[in-house]
Tab-separated table of C-alpha atoms in Angstrom:
chain	number	residue	atom	x	y	z
A	1	MET	CA	21.117	-10.121	-31.520
A	2	ASN	CA	17.790	-10.212	-33.247
A	3	PRO	CA	15.035	-8.973	-31.227
A	4	ALA	CA	12.817	-11.753	-32.662
A	5	LEU	CA	15.273	-13.622	-30.918
A	6	GLN	CA	15.486	-12.823	-28.134
A	7	PRO	CA	13.234	-14.469	-25.237
A	8	ALA	CA	10.390	-12.899	-23.075
A	9	ILE	CA	11.256	-12.509	-19.923
A	10	LYS	CA	8.760	-13.563	-17.180
A	11	SER	CA	7.271	-10.713	-15.059
A	12	LEU	CA	5.660	-10.312	-12.265
A	13	ILE	CA	3.566	-6.385	-12.265
A	14	VAL	CA	2.701	-5.510	-8.407
A	15	ARG	CA	0.270	-2.499	-7.837
A	16	LEU	CA	1.632	0.377	-5.573
A	17	HIS	CA	-0.443	3.269	-4.399
A	18	HIS	CA	0.549	5.153	-7.270
A	19	GLY	CA	1.781	2.746	-10.621
A	20	SER	CA	2.642	-0.298	-10.359
A	21	LEU	CA	6.133	-2.219	-10.587
A	22	ILE	CA	7.813	-4.660	-13.113
A	23	LEU	CA	10.204	-7.676	-11.153
A	24	PRO	CA	11.725	-10.235	-12.922
A	25	VAL	CA	9.994	-13.436	-11.411
A	26	ASN	CA	12.929	-14.921	-10.331
A	27	LEU	CA	13.787	-12.203	-7.735
A	28	MET	CA	10.475	-13.055	-5.852
A	29	ALA	CA	10.662	-15.367	-3.179
A	30	GLU	CA	7.343	-15.168	-1.419
A	31	LEU	CA	3.954	-12.706	-1.650
A	32	VAL	CA	2.971	-12.551	2.422
A	33	THR	CA	-0.291	-11.174	3.665
A	34	GLY	CA	-1.492	-9.307	7.095
A	35	GLY	CA	1.878	-9.651	8.021
A	36	GLU	CA	2.919	-7.710	11.815
A	37	LEU	CA	5.619	-4.980	11.178
A	38	THR	CA	7.713	-4.279	14.158
A	39	PRO	CA	8.600	-0.664	13.217
A	40	SER	CA	11.866	0.044	12.865
A	41	GLU	CA	14.237	3.328	14.315
A	42	HIS	CA	15.807	3.688	10.863
A	43	PRO	CA	15.332	6.433	8.057
A	44	GLY	CA	13.555	5.031	5.252
A	45	LEU	CA	12.527	1.454	6.220
A	46	GLU	CA	9.025	0.891	7.057
A	47	GLY	CA	9.957	-1.618	9.374
A	48	TRP	CA	10.484	-5.497	9.702
A	49	LEU	CA	8.978	-7.897	8.809
A	50	GLN	CA	9.361	-11.619	10.425
A	51	TRP	CA	10.150	-14.084	7.553
A	52	ARG	CA	10.540	-17.552	7.932
A	53	ASN	CA	13.046	-16.957	11.053
A	54	ARG	CA	14.515	-14.014	9.619
A	55	GLN	CA	13.672	-10.253	10.024
A	56	ILE	CA	13.517	-8.648	6.485
A	57	PRO	CA	13.658	-4.735	5.954
A	58	VAL	CA	10.592	-3.962	4.409
A	59	VAL	CA	10.667	-0.832	1.905
A	60	SER	CA	8.277	1.077	0.101
A	61	LEU	CA	9.805	3.274	-3.089
A	62	GLU	CA	6.670	5.590	-2.882
A	63	SER	CA	7.834	6.971	0.458
A	64	LEU	CA	11.722	6.276	-0.544
A	65	CYS	CA	10.316	7.892	-3.519
A	66	MET	CA	8.944	10.766	-1.028
A	67	GLN	CA	5.528	10.471	-3.143
A	68	ASP	CA	2.635	11.745	-1.689
A	69	ALA	CA	-0.306	9.864	-0.285
A	70	ALA	CA	2.892	7.865	0.222
A	71	GLY	CA	1.122	5.940	3.888
A	72	GLU	CA	1.219	2.047	4.014
A	73	SER	CA	-0.996	-0.195	2.308
A	74	ASP	CA	-3.698	-0.383	3.877
A	75	GLU	CA	-3.882	-4.351	3.036
A	76	GLY	CA	-0.671	-4.817	4.777
A	77	LYS	CA	0.821	-6.743	1.511
A	78	CYS	CA	4.908	-7.121	1.275
A	79	LEU	CA	6.794	-9.138	-1.581
A	80	ILE	CA	9.645	-10.698	-0.642
A	81	LEU	CA	12.304	-10.429	-2.805
A	82	HIS	CA	15.925	-12.129	-3.478
A	83	THR	CA	18.561	-9.132	-3.566
A	84	VAL	CA	20.969	-8.550	-6.691
A	85	SER	CA	23.742	-7.656	-4.340
A	86	ALA	CA	26.390	-9.105	-2.704
A	87	LEU	CA	25.836	-8.994	0.680
A	88	PRO	CA	25.463	-12.071	2.675
A	89	ALA	CA	24.231	-10.351	5.826
A	90	LEU	CA	21.333	-9.107	3.308
A	91	PRO	CA	19.568	-11.645	1.548
A	92	PHE	CA	16.308	-10.256	1.498
A	93	ILE	CA	14.334	-7.046	1.377
A	94	ALA	CA	10.662	-7.406	1.474
A	95	LEU	CA	8.622	-3.911	-1.303
A	96	ARG	CA	5.135	-2.755	0.431
A	97	VAL	CA	2.140	-3.493	-2.227
A	98	GLN	CA	-1.067	-3.655	-2.655
A	99	GLY	CA	-2.966	-6.249	-4.590
A	100	GLY	CA	-2.519	-9.303	-6.184
A	101	LEU	CA	0.102	-10.479	-8.681
A	102	ASN	CA	0.129	-10.525	-12.319
A	103	THR	CA	2.666	-11.977	-15.053
A	104	LEU	CA	3.618	-10.591	-17.827
A	105	ASP	CA	5.947	-11.626	-20.564
A	106	ILE	CA	8.351	-8.542	-21.482
A	107	LEU	CA	9.582	-8.731	-25.229
A	108	PRO	CA	12.075	-5.931	-26.615
A	109	ASP	CA	8.506	-3.803	-27.892
A	110	THR	CA	6.579	-4.788	-24.722
A	111	LEU	CA	7.599	-1.972	-23.175
A	112	ARG	CA	7.343	1.725	-23.855
A	113	ASP	CA	9.089	4.706	-22.024
A	114	ASP	CA	7.111	7.159	-20.165
A	115	HIS	CA	7.878	10.406	-19.473
A	116	SER	CA	4.568	11.723	-18.601
A	117	GLY	CA	4.572	13.125	-14.569
A	118	ASN	CA	7.944	12.165	-14.278
A	119	VAL	CA	9.276	15.830	-13.081
A	120	GLN	CA	11.311	14.948	-9.485
A	121	ARG	CA	13.172	11.874	-11.578
A	122	CYS	CA	13.291	9.202	-8.415
A	123	PRO	CA	16.673	7.941	-8.206
A	124	TYR	CA	15.403	4.450	-6.895
A	125	VAL	CA	13.001	4.339	-10.454
A	126	ALA	CA	15.354	3.048	-13.422
A	127	ARG	CA	12.518	3.420	-15.991
A	128	GLN	CA	9.054	4.412	-15.821
A	129	VAL	CA	7.507	2.177	-18.734
A	130	ARG	CA	4.229	1.799	-19.972
A	131	ALA	CA	3.134	-2.219	-20.376
A	132	SER	CA	-0.117	-3.160	-21.843
A	133	HIS	CA	-1.236	0.962	-21.352
A	134	LEU	CA	-0.656	0.219	-17.948
A	135	LEU	CA	1.860	3.355	-16.569
A	136	CYS	CA	5.075	0.774	-14.311
A	137	PHE	CA	7.897	2.005	-12.510
A	138	ILE	CA	11.043	-0.544	-12.853
A	139	PRO	CA	12.715	-0.487	-9.674
A	140	ASP	CA	16.580	0.273	-9.126
A	141	LEU	CA	16.945	-2.519	-6.553
A	142	PRO	CA	21.176	-1.991	-6.713
A	143	THR	CA	20.417	1.105	-5.534
A	144	ILE	CA	17.371	0.629	-2.942
A	145	GLU	CA	19.523	-2.509	-1.507
A	146	ALA	CA	22.352	0.094	-1.270
A	147	VAL	CA	20.676	2.321	0.490
A	148	VAL	CA	19.480	-0.412	2.882
A	149	ALA	CA	22.399	-1.660	3.456
A	150	GLU	CA	23.311	2.226	4.186
A	151	VAL	CA	20.998	3.081	6.962
A	152	LEU	CA	21.859	-0.664	8.513
A	153	GLN	CA	25.604	0.016	8.341
A	154	LEU	CA	26.236	-3.490	7.034
A	155	THR	CA	29.008	-4.476	4.652
A	156	ALA	CA	30.197	-7.375	2.463
A	157	GLU	CA	32.031	-8.731	5.927
A	158	GLN	CA	30.184	-8.662	7.905
A	159	PRO	CA	28.261	-12.277	7.964
A	160	ASP	CA	24.892	-12.629	8.489
A	161	ALA	CA	23.799	-13.063	12.051
A	162	ALA	CA	20.843	-15.160	11.180
A	163	LEU	CA	22.873	-18.172	10.181
A	164	LEU	CA	25.200	-17.975	13.240
A	165	GLU	CA	22.480	-18.973	15.647
């Protein structure tokens, strides 16, 4: 297809402690500010966020990638995302973020691959790019969701417990 004819992808740019994330707008459910996390006993999960009568697992891309100073956001913000996997017991995940949301229309020539400082490639990042001179990560959501599902021992056969109540 001719790149000039491809429609723009409406995307979000969300700040992390180090860098920013780019995500399609249609995956966002809500940006939650100041929600208290229930601590998680599972390694890899920051905790649980009570959201719309559901317990949502919260992950930090930086913690998953073991970056220095990953620590939790000072602002206590979580971006609730619709999952891309087909696990009924995992309809949403939350990512720990900072600051507000910005939108960007991504065209084929908007993003430039950036390999600077990427000595140890994180398996949870699909691509490291520059968008308008800003270092951004495109998360590998299927891999992140698979890790969360594995940690929680979820399978495609399990019904969502919240739906049964």
